[in-house]
Tab-separated table of N, CA and C in Angstrom:
chain	number	residue	atom	x	y	z
L	1	UNK	N	-31.360	15.379	-15.629
L	1	UNK	CA	-30.339	14.365	-15.654
L	1	UNK	C	-29.255	14.775	-14.658
L	2	UNK	N	-29.174	14.094	-13.526
L	2	UNK	CA	-28.128	14.415	-12.558
L	2	UNK	C	-26.743	14.077	-13.103
L	3	UNK	N	-25.809	14.942	-12.811
L	3	UNK	CA	-24.422	14.764	-13.238
L	3	UNK	C	-23.550	14.836	-11.993
L	4	UNK	N	-22.744	13.808	-11.778
L	4	UNK	CA	-21.861	13.779	-10.618
L	4	UNK	C	-20.433	13.663	-11.131
L	5	UNK	N	-19.621	14.688	-10.888
L	5	UNK	CA	-18.241	14.699	-11.376
L	5	UNK	C	-17.371	13.725	-10.590
L	6	UNK	N	-16.609	12.922	-11.306
L	6	UNK	CA	-15.631	11.991	-10.739
L	6	UNK	C	-16.241	11.129	-9.643
L	7	UNK	N	-17.356	10.507	-9.945
L	7	UNK	CA	-18.102	9.747	-8.945
L	7	UNK	C	-17.650	8.297	-8.846
L	8	UNK	N	-17.480	7.627	-9.993
L	8	UNK	CA	-17.157	6.207	-9.980
L	8	UNK	C	-15.902	5.928	-10.789
L	9	UNK	N	-15.402	4.704	-10.634
L	9	UNK	CA	-14.279	4.246	-11.449
L	9	UNK	C	-14.817	3.620	-12.720
L	10	UNK	N	-14.115	3.871	-13.806
L	10	UNK	CA	-14.467	3.248	-15.079
L	10	UNK	C	-14.246	1.737	-14.955
L	11	UNK	N	-15.145	0.944	-15.504
L	11	UNK	CA	-15.032	-0.512	-15.399
L	11	UNK	C	-13.951	-1.082	-16.312
L	12	UNK	N	-13.441	-0.266	-17.223
L	12	UNK	CA	-12.404	-0.745	-18.137
L	12	UNK	C	-11.024	-0.276	-17.696
L	13	UNK	N	-10.861	1.038	-17.493
L	13	UNK	CA	-9.527	1.575	-17.194
L	13	UNK	C	-9.351	1.976	-15.729
L	14	UNK	N	-10.364	1.886	-14.922
L	14	UNK	CA	-10.365	2.212	-13.492
L	14	UNK	C	-10.002	3.661	-13.179
L	15	UNK	N	-10.218	4.575	-14.117
L	15	UNK	CA	-10.077	6.010	-13.833
L	15	UNK	C	-11.410	6.529	-13.347
L	16	UNK	N	-11.384	7.569	-12.516
L	16	UNK	CA	-12.650	8.165	-12.102
L	16	UNK	C	-13.196	9.004	-13.253
L	17	UNK	N	-14.522	9.057	-13.372
L	17	UNK	CA	-15.142	9.770	-14.484
L	17	UNK	C	-16.473	10.361	-14.032
L	18	UNK	N	-17.020	11.238	-14.861
L	18	UNK	CA	-18.295	11.887	-14.577
L	18	UNK	C	-19.435	10.926	-14.891
L	19	UNK	N	-20.302	10.724	-13.914
L	19	UNK	CA	-21.419	9.801	-14.061
L	19	UNK	C	-22.691	10.587	-14.350
L	20	UNK	N	-23.433	10.142	-15.355
L	20	UNK	CA	-24.740	10.708	-15.669
L	20	UNK	C	-25.793	9.672	-15.310
L	21	UNK	N	-26.900	10.143	-14.766
L	21	UNK	CA	-27.972	9.253	-14.348
L	21	UNK	C	-29.290	9.825	-14.852
L	22	UNK	N	-30.114	9.001	-15.500
L	22	UNK	CA	-31.381	9.476	-16.039
L	22	UNK	C	-32.384	8.330	-16.088
L	23	UNK	N	-33.637	8.705	-16.264
L	23	UNK	CA	-34.714	7.737	-16.374
L	23	UNK	C	-35.327	7.880	-17.768
L	24	UNK	N	-35.257	6.850	-18.619
L	24	UNK	CA	-35.764	6.977	-19.988
L	24	UNK	C	-37.279	7.176	-20.068
L	25	UNK	N	-38.027	6.577	-19.175
L	25	UNK	CA	-39.482	6.747	-19.107
L	25	UNK	C	-39.872	6.961	-17.655
L	26	UNK	N	-41.082	7.389	-17.451
L	26	UNK	CA	-41.530	7.670	-16.090
L	26	UNK	C	-41.547	6.409	-15.233
L	27	UNK	N	-41.968	5.283	-15.797
L	27	UNK	CA	-42.075	4.048	-15.025
L	27	UNK	C	-40.821	3.177	-15.115
L	28	UNK	N	-39.783	3.638	-15.783
L	28	UNK	CA	-38.562	2.844	-15.955
L	28	UNK	C	-37.586	3.109	-14.814
L	29	UNK	N	-36.626	2.223	-14.670
L	29	UNK	CA	-35.597	2.441	-13.657
L	29	UNK	C	-34.505	3.330	-14.226
L	30	UNK	N	-33.639	3.818	-13.368
L	30	UNK	CA	-32.598	4.751	-13.770
L	30	UNK	C	-31.506	4.053	-14.575
L	31	UNK	N	-30.985	4.748	-15.569
L	31	UNK	CA	-29.786	4.331	-16.300
L	31	UNK	C	-28.640	5.202	-15.834
L	32	UNK	N	-27.430	4.672	-15.856
L	32	UNK	CA	-26.263	5.486	-15.523
L	32	UNK	C	-25.076	5.009	-16.337
L	33	UNK	N	-24.152	5.903	-16.558
L	33	UNK	CA	-22.970	5.556	-17.338
L	33	UNK	C	-22.058	4.680	-16.494
L	34	UNK	N	-21.473	3.667	-17.132
L	34	UNK	CA	-20.629	2.702	-16.435
L	34	UNK	C	-19.155	2.844	-16.782
L	35	UNK	N	-18.851	3.398	-17.950
L	35	UNK	CA	-17.457	3.571	-18.360
L	35	UNK	C	-17.238	5.016	-18.795
L	36	UNK	N	-15.975	5.434	-18.796
L	36	UNK	CA	-15.653	6.807	-19.186
L	36	UNK	C	-15.811	6.972	-20.700
L	37	UNK	N	-15.878	8.206	-21.107
L	37	UNK	CA	-16.098	8.509	-22.522
L	37	UNK	C	-14.898	8.084	-23.370
L	38	UNK	N	-13.704	8.193	-22.822
L	38	UNK	CA	-12.497	7.805	-23.561
L	38	UNK	C	-12.516	6.314	-23.884
L	39	UNK	N	-12.795	5.488	-22.888
L	39	UNK	CA	-12.841	4.039	-23.118
L	39	UNK	C	-13.982	3.665	-24.052
L	40	UNK	N	-15.082	4.373	-23.935
L	40	UNK	CA	-16.218	4.118	-24.814
L	40	UNK	C	-15.840	4.342	-26.272
L	41	UNK	N	-15.106	5.414	-26.536
L	41	UNK	CA	-14.690	5.701	-27.910
L	41	UNK	C	-13.588	4.757	-28.376
L	42	UNK	N	-12.656	4.424	-27.479
L	42	UNK	CA	-11.564	3.528	-27.856
L	42	UNK	C	-12.061	2.130	-28.190
L	43	UNK	N	-12.958	1.620	-27.376
L	43	UNK	CA	-13.438	0.254	-27.554
L	43	UNK	C	-14.691	0.162	-28.409
L	44	UNK	N	-15.255	1.318	-28.812
L	44	UNK	CA	-16.451	1.363	-29.645
L	44	UNK	C	-17.625	0.661	-28.963
L	45	UNK	N	-17.883	1.064	-27.697
L	45	UNK	CA	-18.978	0.488	-26.920
L	45	UNK	C	-19.876	1.595	-26.386
L	46	UNK	N	-21.103	1.225	-26.023
L	46	UNK	CA	-22.014	2.156	-25.376
L	46	UNK	C	-21.587	2.326	-23.922
L	47	UNK	N	-21.764	3.536	-23.371
L	47	UNK	CA	-21.331	3.812	-22.010
L	47	UNK	C	-22.226	3.173	-20.964
L	48	UNK	N	-23.445	2.843	-21.284
L	48	UNK	CA	-24.382	2.339	-20.286
L	48	UNK	C	-24.386	0.813	-20.245
L	49	UNK	N	-24.611	0.173	-21.375
L	49	UNK	CA	-24.818	-1.275	-21.381
L	49	UNK	C	-23.554	-2.062	-21.715
L	50	UNK	N	-22.483	-1.396	-22.094
L	50	UNK	CA	-21.214	-2.033	-22.462
L	50	UNK	C	-21.367	-3.032	-23.608
L	51	UNK	N	-22.258	-2.728	-24.540
L	51	UNK	CA	-22.405	-3.528	-25.749
L	51	UNK	C	-21.658	-2.844	-26.888
L	52	UNK	N	-21.139	-3.655	-27.795
L	52	UNK	CA	-20.436	-3.141	-28.958
L	52	UNK	C	-21.406	-2.405	-29.871
L	53	UNK	N	-20.980	-1.286	-30.437
L	53	UNK	CA	-21.858	-0.496	-31.299
L	53	UNK	C	-22.070	-1.150	-32.658
L	54	UNK	N	-21.104	-1.900	-33.123
L	54	UNK	CA	-21.200	-2.494	-34.454
L	54	UNK	C	-21.953	-3.815	-34.437
L	55	UNK	N	-21.631	-4.688	-33.487
L	55	UNK	CA	-22.198	-6.030	-33.469
L	55	UNK	C	-23.345	-6.205	-32.478
L	56	UNK	N	-23.462	-5.321	-31.482
L	56	UNK	CA	-24.520	-5.434	-30.489
L	56	UNK	C	-24.260	-6.490	-29.433
L	57	UNK	N	-23.034	-6.962	-29.335
L	57	UNK	CA	-22.666	-7.977	-28.350
L	57	UNK	C	-22.028	-7.322	-27.134
L	58	UNK	N	-22.061	-8.001	-25.980
L	58	UNK	CA	-21.290	-7.487	-24.846
L	58	UNK	C	-19.803	-7.443	-25.194
L	59	UNK	N	-19.088	-6.507	-24.591
L	59	UNK	CA	-17.681	-6.285	-24.942
L	59	UNK	C	-16.842	-7.526	-24.700
L	60	UNK	N	-17.080	-8.206	-23.596
L	60	UNK	CA	-16.281	-9.385	-23.274
L	60	UNK	C	-16.490	-10.488	-24.312
L	61	UNK	N	-17.704	-10.673	-24.762
L	61	UNK	CA	-17.993	-11.682	-25.789
L	61	UNK	C	-17.328	-11.297	-27.104
L	62	UNK	N	-17.433	-10.015	-27.475
L	62	UNK	CA	-16.819	-9.543	-28.714
L	62	UNK	C	-15.306	-9.714	-28.682
L	63	UNK	N	-14.676	-9.327	-27.553
L	63	UNK	CA	-13.227	-9.445	-27.445
L	63	UNK	C	-12.776	-10.898	-27.490
L	64	UNK	N	-13.541	-11.788	-26.892
L	64	UNK	CA	-13.201	-13.209	-26.927
L	64	UNK	C	-13.353	-13.767	-28.338
L	65	UNK	N	-14.428	-13.402	-29.006
L	65	UNK	CA	-14.676	-13.912	-30.358
L	65	UNK	C	-13.650	-13.395	-31.358
L	66	UNK	N	-13.236	-12.145	-31.201
L	66	UNK	CA	-12.265	-11.561	-32.124
L	66	UNK	C	-10.826	-11.732	-31.649
L	67	UNK	N	-10.635	-12.422	-30.531
L	67	UNK	CA	-9.313	-12.681	-29.953
L	67	UNK	C	-8.570	-11.386	-29.662
L	68	UNK	N	-9.269	-10.440	-29.054
L	68	UNK	CA	-8.662	-9.173	-28.646
L	68	UNK	C	-8.313	-9.283	-27.175
L	69	UNK	N	-7.060	-9.016	-26.844
L	69	UNK	CA	-6.636	-9.050	-25.453
L	69	UNK	C	-6.729	-7.640	-24.896
L	70	UNK	N	-7.748	-7.360	-24.098
L	70	UNK	CA	-7.974	-6.001	-23.598
L	70	UNK	C	-6.978	-5.612	-22.513
L	71	UNK	N	-6.311	-6.572	-21.880
L	71	UNK	CA	-5.349	-6.238	-20.828
L	71	UNK	C	-4.093	-5.587	-21.386
L	72	UNK	N	-3.754	-5.877	-22.633
L	72	UNK	CA	-2.545	-5.314	-23.229
L	72	UNK	C	-2.737	-3.879	-23.684
L	73	UNK	N	-3.943	-3.470	-23.963
L	73	UNK	CA	-4.164	-2.156	-24.553
L	73	UNK	C	-4.104	-1.023	-23.544
L	74	UNK	N	-4.534	-1.237	-22.315
L	74	UNK	CA	-4.569	-0.170	-21.317
L	74	UNK	C	-3.437	-0.387	-20.321
L	75	UNK	N	-2.612	0.652	-20.087
L	75	UNK	CA	-1.488	0.519	-19.154
L	75	UNK	C	-1.946	0.223	-17.730
L	76	UNK	N	-1.047	-0.370	-16.943
L	76	UNK	CA	-1.376	-0.775	-15.572
L	76	UNK	C	-1.175	0.345	-14.558
L	77	UNK	N	-0.100	1.111	-14.670
L	77	UNK	CA	0.186	2.123	-13.646
L	77	UNK	C	-0.704	3.348	-13.822
L	78	UNK	N	-0.903	4.080	-12.728
L	78	UNK	CA	-1.790	5.248	-12.745
L	78	UNK	C	-1.288	6.338	-13.679
L	79	UNK	N	0.010	6.618	-13.640
L	79	UNK	CA	0.571	7.694	-14.458
L	79	UNK	C	0.447	7.354	-15.942
L	80	UNK	N	0.816	6.138	-16.297
L	80	UNK	CA	0.717	5.726	-17.701
L	80	UNK	C	-0.733	5.682	-18.171
L	81	UNK	N	-1.632	5.274	-17.285
L	81	UNK	CA	-3.046	5.216	-17.644
L	81	UNK	C	-3.584	6.614	-17.935
L	82	UNK	N	-3.207	7.596	-17.108
L	82	UNK	CA	-3.631	8.983	-17.334
L	82	UNK	C	-3.059	9.520	-18.642
L	83	UNK	N	-1.764	9.252	-18.884
L	83	UNK	CA	-1.121	9.710	-20.114
L	83	UNK	C	-1.793	9.074	-21.334
L	84	UNK	N	-2.061	7.785	-21.250
L	84	UNK	CA	-2.720	7.048	-22.329
L	84	UNK	C	-4.092	7.651	-22.631
L	85	UNK	N	-4.857	7.937	-21.594
L	85	UNK	CA	-6.200	8.501	-21.777
L	85	UNK	C	-6.138	9.905	-22.370
L	86	UNK	N	-5.199	10.724	-21.918
L	86	UNK	CA	-5.064	12.081	-22.455
L	86	UNK	C	-4.665	12.059	-23.925
L	87	UNK	N	-3.758	11.160	-24.294
L	87	UNK	CA	-3.340	11.038	-25.691
L	87	UNK	C	-4.519	10.652	-26.583
L	88	UNK	N	-5.307	9.711	-26.125
L	88	UNK	CA	-6.445	9.281	-26.939
L	88	UNK	C	-7.554	10.320	-26.960
L	89	UNK	N	-7.698	11.096	-25.891
L	89	UNK	CA	-8.660	12.204	-25.910
L	89	UNK	C	-8.281	13.221	-26.971
L	90	UNK	N	-6.987	13.506	-27.084
L	90	UNK	CA	-6.528	14.468	-28.097
L	90	UNK	C	-6.763	13.934	-29.506
L	91	UNK	N	-6.570	12.649	-29.710
L	91	UNK	CA	-6.771	12.062	-31.037
L	91	UNK	C	-8.241	12.037	-31.428
L	92	UNK	N	-9.103	11.841	-30.446
L	92	UNK	CA	-10.529	11.705	-30.724
L	92	UNK	C	-11.178	13.051	-31.006
L	93	UNK	N	-10.645	14.127	-30.453
L	93	UNK	CA	-11.235	15.454	-30.666
L	93	UNK	C	-11.303	15.778	-32.149
L	94	UNK	N	-12.316	16.504	-32.509
L	94	UNK	CA	-12.510	16.855	-33.915
L	94	UNK	C	-11.410	17.805	-34.377
L	95	UNK	N	-10.768	17.470	-35.469
L	95	UNK	CA	-9.761	18.367	-36.023
L	95	UNK	C	-10.365	19.142	-37.189
L	96	UNK	N	-9.562	20.002	-37.790
L	96	UNK	CA	-10.074	20.893	-38.832
L	96	UNK	C	-10.599	20.141	-40.052
L	97	UNK	N	-9.912	19.081	-40.463
L	97	UNK	CA	-10.358	18.378	-41.665
L	97	UNK	C	-11.703	17.696	-41.447
L	98	UNK	N	-11.903	17.135	-40.261
L	98	UNK	CA	-13.181	16.491	-39.979
L	98	UNK	C	-14.287	17.531	-39.917
L	99	UNK	N	-13.995	18.684	-39.329
L	99	UNK	CA	-15.005	19.737	-39.252
L	99	UNK	C	-15.367	20.256	-40.638
L	100	UNK	N	-14.392	20.278	-41.562
L	100	UNK	CA	-14.682	20.713	-42.926
L	100	UNK	C	-15.527	19.687	-43.666
L	101	UNK	N	-15.291	18.410	-43.393
L	101	UNK	CA	-16.027	17.350	-44.070
L	101	UNK	C	-17.413	17.125	-43.479
L	102	UNK	N	-17.605	17.590	-42.270
L	102	UNK	CA	-18.870	17.361	-41.582
L	102	UNK	C	-20.021	18.048	-42.308
L	103	UNK	N	-21.123	17.348	-42.426
L	103	UNK	CA	-22.308	17.910	-43.069
L	103	UNK	C	-22.977	18.859	-42.089
L	104	UNK	N	-23.175	20.106	-42.523
L	104	UNK	CA	-23.780	21.097	-41.640
L	104	UNK	C	-25.253	21.324	-41.947
L	105	UNK	N	-25.685	20.920	-43.116
L	105	UNK	CA	-27.093	21.079	-43.475
L	105	UNK	C	-27.703	19.705	-43.713
L	106	UNK	N	-28.976	19.548	-43.458
L	106	UNK	CA	-29.620	18.254	-43.690
L	106	UNK	C	-29.674	17.902	-45.173
L	107	UNK	N	-29.755	16.635	-45.438
L	107	UNK	CA	-29.823	16.131	-46.804
L	107	UNK	C	-31.292	15.974	-47.173
L	108	UNK	N	-31.836	16.964	-47.875
L	108	UNK	CA	-33.260	16.991	-48.179
L	108	UNK	C	-33.631	16.199	-49.425
L	109	UNK	N	-32.664	15.809	-50.245
L	109	UNK	CA	-32.993	15.112	-51.490
L	109	UNK	C	-33.657	13.763	-51.234
L	110	UNK	N	-33.411	13.180	-50.084
L	110	UNK	CA	-34.035	11.889	-49.802
L	110	UNK	C	-35.527	12.016	-49.557
L	111	UNK	N	-35.999	13.246	-49.271
L	111	UNK	CA	-37.419	13.462	-49.011
L	111	UNK	C	-38.210	13.824	-50.259
L	112	UNK	N	-37.548	13.931	-51.404
L	112	UNK	CA	-38.236	14.297	-52.638
L	112	UNK	C	-39.150	13.148	-53.063
L	113	UNK	N	-40.340	13.493	-53.511
L	113	UNK	CA	-41.293	12.471	-53.953
L	113	UNK	C	-40.759	11.769	-55.199
L	114	UNK	N	-41.018	10.482	-55.277
L	114	UNK	CA	-40.574	9.704	-56.426
L	114	UNK	C	-41.448	10.022	-57.636
L	115	UNK	N	-40.858	9.833	-58.799
L	115	UNK	CA	-41.605	10.092	-60.034
L	115	UNK	C	-42.655	8.996	-60.226
L	116	UNK	N	-43.785	9.378	-60.745
L	116	UNK	CA	-44.886	8.442	-60.984
L	116	UNK	C	-44.504	7.528	-62.153
L	117	UNK	N	-44.445	6.239	-61.889
L	117	UNK	CA	-44.049	5.304	-62.945
L	117	UNK	C	-45.100	5.237	-64.053
L	118	UNK	N	-46.353	5.462	-63.707
L	118	UNK	CA	-47.400	5.478	-64.735
L	118	UNK	C	-47.234	6.690	-65.650
L	119	UNK	N	-46.800	7.825	-65.074
L	119	UNK	CA	-46.592	9.036	-65.864
L	119	UNK	C	-45.452	8.828	-66.855
L	120	UNK	N	-44.402	8.143	-66.420
L	120	UNK	CA	-43.261	7.871	-67.296
L	120	UNK	C	-43.693	7.006	-68.470
L	121	UNK	N	-44.559	6.023	-68.221
L	121	UNK	CA	-45.033	5.139	-69.282
L	121	UNK	C	-46.125	5.779	-70.126
L	122	UNK	N	-46.640	6.934	-69.658
L	122	UNK	CA	-47.702	7.602	-70.397
L	122	UNK	C	-49.081	7.060	-70.093
L	123	UNK	N	-49.232	6.351	-68.984
L	123	UNK	CA	-50.503	5.738	-68.628
L	123	UNK	C	-51.142	6.374	-67.402
L	124	UNK	N	-50.659	7.515	-66.969
L	124	UNK	CA	-51.159	8.149	-65.753
L	124	UNK	C	-52.525	8.771	-66.012
L	125	UNK	N	-53.463	8.495	-65.124
L	125	UNK	CA	-54.818	9.022	-65.272
L	125	UNK	C	-55.010	10.333	-64.517
L	126	UNK	N	-54.038	10.728	-63.705
L	126	UNK	CA	-54.178	11.958	-62.932
L	126	UNK	C	-53.822	13.193	-63.742
L	127	UNK	N	-53.131	13.031	-64.824
L	127	UNK	CA	-52.801	14.147	-65.707
L	127	UNK	C	-51.823	15.121	-65.090
L	128	UNK	N	-52.198	16.386	-65.026
L	128	UNK	CA	-51.277	17.421	-64.560
L	128	UNK	C	-51.181	17.480	-63.042
L	129	UNK	N	-51.932	16.669	-62.323
L	129	UNK	CA	-51.868	16.666	-60.862
L	129	UNK	C	-50.636	15.946	-60.332
L	130	UNK	N	-49.898	15.282	-61.197
L	130	UNK	CA	-48.715	14.539	-60.781
L	130	UNK	C	-47.598	15.527	-60.478
L	131	UNK	N	-46.992	15.370	-59.306
L	131	UNK	CA	-45.879	16.237	-58.929
L	131	UNK	C	-44.591	15.661	-59.485
L	132	UNK	N	-43.908	16.433	-60.282
L	132	UNK	CA	-42.652	15.993	-60.869
L	132	UNK	C	-41.636	17.094	-60.654
L	133	UNK	N	-40.471	16.718	-60.171
L	133	UNK	CA	-39.423	17.720	-60.003
L	133	UNK	C	-38.824	18.060	-61.362
L	134	UNK	N	-38.107	19.172	-61.429
L	134	UNK	CA	-37.531	19.609	-62.703
L	134	UNK	C	-36.496	18.625	-63.207
L	135	UNK	N	-35.815	17.956	-62.296
L	135	UNK	CA	-34.829	16.961	-62.701
L	135	UNK	C	-35.512	15.817	-63.445
L	136	UNK	N	-36.649	15.382	-62.933
L	136	UNK	CA	-37.357	14.280	-63.558
L	136	UNK	C	-38.064	14.707	-64.837
L	137	UNK	N	-38.436	15.964	-64.931
L	137	UNK	CA	-39.120	16.441	-66.132
L	137	UNK	C	-38.225	16.298	-67.350
L	138	UNK	N	-36.941	16.646	-67.190
L	138	UNK	CA	-36.013	16.501	-68.315
L	138	UNK	C	-35.823	15.035	-68.676
L	139	UNK	N	-35.835	14.163	-67.674
L	139	UNK	CA	-35.713	12.731	-67.936
L	139	UNK	C	-36.936	12.215	-68.687
L	140	UNK	N	-38.109	12.663	-68.287
L	140	UNK	CA	-39.342	12.238	-68.952
L	140	UNK	C	-39.357	12.719	-70.393
L	141	UNK	N	-38.898	13.951	-70.631
L	141	UNK	CA	-38.848	14.478	-71.996
L	141	UNK	C	-37.917	13.649	-72.871
L	142	UNK	N	-36.777	13.251	-72.310
L	142	UNK	CA	-35.840	12.416	-73.071
L	142	UNK	C	-36.452	11.055	-73.371
L	143	UNK	N	-37.153	10.484	-72.391
L	143	UNK	CA	-37.751	9.166	-72.595
L	143	UNK	C	-38.910	9.218	-73.579
L	144	UNK	N	-39.628	10.331	-73.598
L	144	UNK	CA	-40.774	10.422	-74.505
L	144	UNK	C	-40.335	10.536	-75.963
L	145	UNK	N	-39.116	11.013	-76.202
L	145	UNK	CA	-38.615	11.136	-77.573
L	145	UNK	C	-38.194	9.791	-78.147
L	146	UNK	N	-37.963	8.843	-77.302
L	146	UNK	CA	-37.470	7.528	-77.750
L	146	UNK	C	-38.544	6.700	-78.362
């Protein structure tokens, strides 16, 4: 993936930014980033296609539909634009509370096999071959007493 520092102007804030260029498949054409990372995070859009991450619409369509005036949000002068971008970069960086809340290990409970509904009803023909976790075993014992 070629990386070119400060190659193009961002299409939103007109600051120069680092452009990445790659080919998703061997027979596909090259993709490249069109906006800077700061604007991408501020506007919640993808850097390549400029589509909204939540709705999947182009940014201009989304802003028109939601009546968002994008000209008011980004300053016009170069100095103010740089200051604005630096301030938002600092806000976006991960702080200590977010790092503490971040999940560091995968959530394996979603991969646990479901309990056999026939076993719960007492109609399972597989007998002891049914895999049941210890959590479900206590539930089955409680249900069998009823």
